[in-house]
Amino acid sequence: MAATVFKPGLFSVVYITAPTQEVAKKIARGLVENQLAACVNIVPGITSIYKWEGKIEEDSELLLMVKTRTQKIVELTTYVKANHPYSVPEVISTPIESGHDLYLKFLNDSIPENS
């Protein structure tokens, strides 16, 4: 079997915060079911401190770490906006520059390319 050639930036990690475990699981499951993500890790127990409408806020949240194909980020963001209770959900990404070749193959095999 020939090795898969990996191009830096082909995949990304997207970070999304959620207010509850229920919301986090709903979004994570929807992203995987709709082939917008290969895997979503849900990290509980984060504290977010931010300025909102002129006031410093502090909230307990969960962090979703979403592994996806970079070309799917716009569609993924649209899905999150439609299924998230926040009026301005956090959806930010960073490209994957390198990684374990078999895991990168798993990402490639799990998320179809846009046609």
Short mmCIF file of C-alpha atoms in Angstrom, two decimals:
data_model
loop_
_atom_site.label_atom_id
_atom_site.label_comp_id
_atom_site.label_asym_id
_atom_site.label_seq_id
_atom_site.Cartn_x
_atom_site.Cartn_y
_atom_site.Cartn_z
CA MET A 1 0.00 0.00 0.00
CA ALA A 2 1.44 3.36 -1.02
CA ALA A 3 1.87 6.02 1.64
CA THR A 4 -0.63 8.86 1.64
CA VAL A 5 1.01 12.21 0.95
CA PHE A 6 -0.01 14.74 3.59
CA LYS A 7 -0.19 18.43 2.77
CA PRO A 8 0.14 20.82 5.73
CA GLY A 9 -3.11 22.72 6.21
CA LEU A 10 -5.30 20.06 4.56
CA PHE A 11 -6.91 19.45 7.96
CA SER A 12 -7.65 21.78 10.86
CA VAL A 13 -8.58 21.69 14.51
CA VAL A 14 -11.66 23.79 15.24
CA TYR A 15 -12.36 25.00 18.77
CA ILE A 16 -15.96 25.51 19.90
CA THR A 17 -17.18 26.31 23.41
CA ALA A 18 -20.51 25.06 24.75
CA PRO A 19 -22.48 25.90 27.89
CA THR A 20 -23.51 22.33 28.83
CA GLN A 21 -22.60 18.70 28.24
CA GLU A 22 -25.93 18.20 26.47
CA VAL A 23 -25.23 21.02 23.97
CA ALA A 24 -21.63 19.85 23.47
CA LYS A 25 -22.68 16.26 22.73
CA LYS A 26 -25.49 17.36 20.40
CA ILE A 27 -23.11 19.51 18.34
CA ALA A 28 -20.32 16.90 18.38
CA ARG A 29 -22.62 14.08 17.29
CA GLY A 30 -24.17 16.22 14.55
CA LEU A 31 -20.77 17.20 13.17
CA VAL A 32 -19.62 13.57 12.99
CA GLU A 33 -22.96 12.27 11.63
CA ASN A 34 -22.92 14.92 8.89
CA GLN A 35 -19.31 14.09 7.98
CA LEU A 36 -18.14 17.57 8.95
CA ALA A 37 -15.74 16.12 11.52
CA ALA A 38 -13.82 12.89 11.93
CA CYS A 39 -13.56 13.19 15.70
CA VAL A 40 -14.65 15.62 18.42
CA ASN A 41 -13.09 15.68 21.88
CA ILE A 42 -15.22 17.26 24.60
CA VAL A 43 -13.12 18.79 27.38
CA PRO A 44 -15.14 19.64 30.51
CA GLY A 45 -14.34 22.12 33.22
CA ILE A 46 -12.97 25.13 31.38
CA THR A 47 -13.51 28.67 32.61
CA SER A 48 -14.00 31.42 30.05
CA ILE A 49 -13.40 35.05 31.03
CA TYR A 50 -14.40 37.58 28.39
CA LYS A 51 -15.87 41.01 27.84
CA TRP A 52 -19.48 41.02 26.59
CA GLU A 53 -21.63 44.10 26.13
CA GLY A 54 -19.20 46.20 28.18
CA LYS A 55 -19.05 43.81 31.14
CA ILE A 56 -16.43 41.25 32.21
CA GLU A 57 -18.10 37.83 32.30
CA GLU A 58 -16.92 34.49 33.71
CA ASP A 59 -18.58 31.21 32.74
CA SER A 60 -17.99 27.48 33.14
CA GLU A 61 -18.02 25.87 29.71
CA LEU A 62 -16.91 22.82 27.78
CA LEU A 63 -14.43 22.92 24.91
CA LEU A 64 -14.98 20.93 21.73
CA MET A 65 -11.79 20.09 19.82
CA VAL A 66 -12.97 19.21 16.33
CA LYS A 67 -10.75 17.54 13.72
CA THR A 68 -11.94 18.34 10.22
CA ARG A 69 -10.95 18.94 6.64
CA THR A 70 -10.04 22.64 6.24
CA GLN A 71 -12.37 23.01 3.25
CA LYS A 72 -15.30 21.99 5.53
CA ILE A 73 -14.88 24.86 8.03
CA VAL A 74 -17.47 27.16 6.42
CA GLU A 75 -20.08 24.37 6.35
CA LEU A 76 -19.11 23.32 9.89
CA THR A 77 -19.50 26.91 11.13
CA THR A 78 -22.92 27.17 9.50
CA TYR A 79 -23.97 23.96 11.26
CA VAL A 80 -22.74 25.22 14.64
CA LYS A 81 -24.49 28.59 14.27
CA ALA A 82 -27.77 26.80 13.49
CA ASN A 83 -27.48 24.41 16.46
CA HIS A 84 -25.84 26.47 19.21
CA PRO A 85 -27.72 28.42 21.89
CA TYR A 86 -25.25 31.35 21.89
CA SER A 87 -25.97 34.29 19.60
CA VAL A 88 -22.22 34.46 18.86
CA PRO A 89 -20.78 30.96 19.29
CA GLU A 90 -17.01 30.61 19.38
CA VAL A 91 -15.83 28.77 16.26
CA ILE A 92 -12.12 29.29 15.60
CA SER A 93 -9.62 27.09 13.81
CA THR A 94 -5.96 26.40 13.35
CA PRO A 95 -4.42 24.32 10.56
CA ILE A 96 -2.76 20.98 11.28
CA GLU A 97 0.81 21.24 10.01
CA SER A 98 1.93 17.70 10.86
CA GLY A 99 0.88 14.62 12.78
CA HIS A 100 0.86 10.84 13.02
CA ASP A 101 0.49 9.54 9.47
CA LEU A 102 -2.10 6.88 10.33
CA TYR A 103 -4.23 9.42 12.22
CA LEU A 104 -4.05 11.82 9.28
CA LYS A 105 -5.14 8.93 7.03
CA PHE A 106 -8.07 8.34 9.42
CA LEU A 107 -9.06 12.01 9.01
CA ASN A 108 -8.75 11.74 5.24
CA ASP A 109 -10.85 8.57 5.11
CA SER A 110 -13.52 9.92 7.50
CA ILE A 111 -14.33 13.26 5.90
CA PRO A 112 -15.18 13.34 2.19
CA GLU A 113 -13.72 16.10 0.06
CA ASN A 114 -16.02 18.75 -1.38
CA SER A 115 -16.78 18.04 -5.03
#
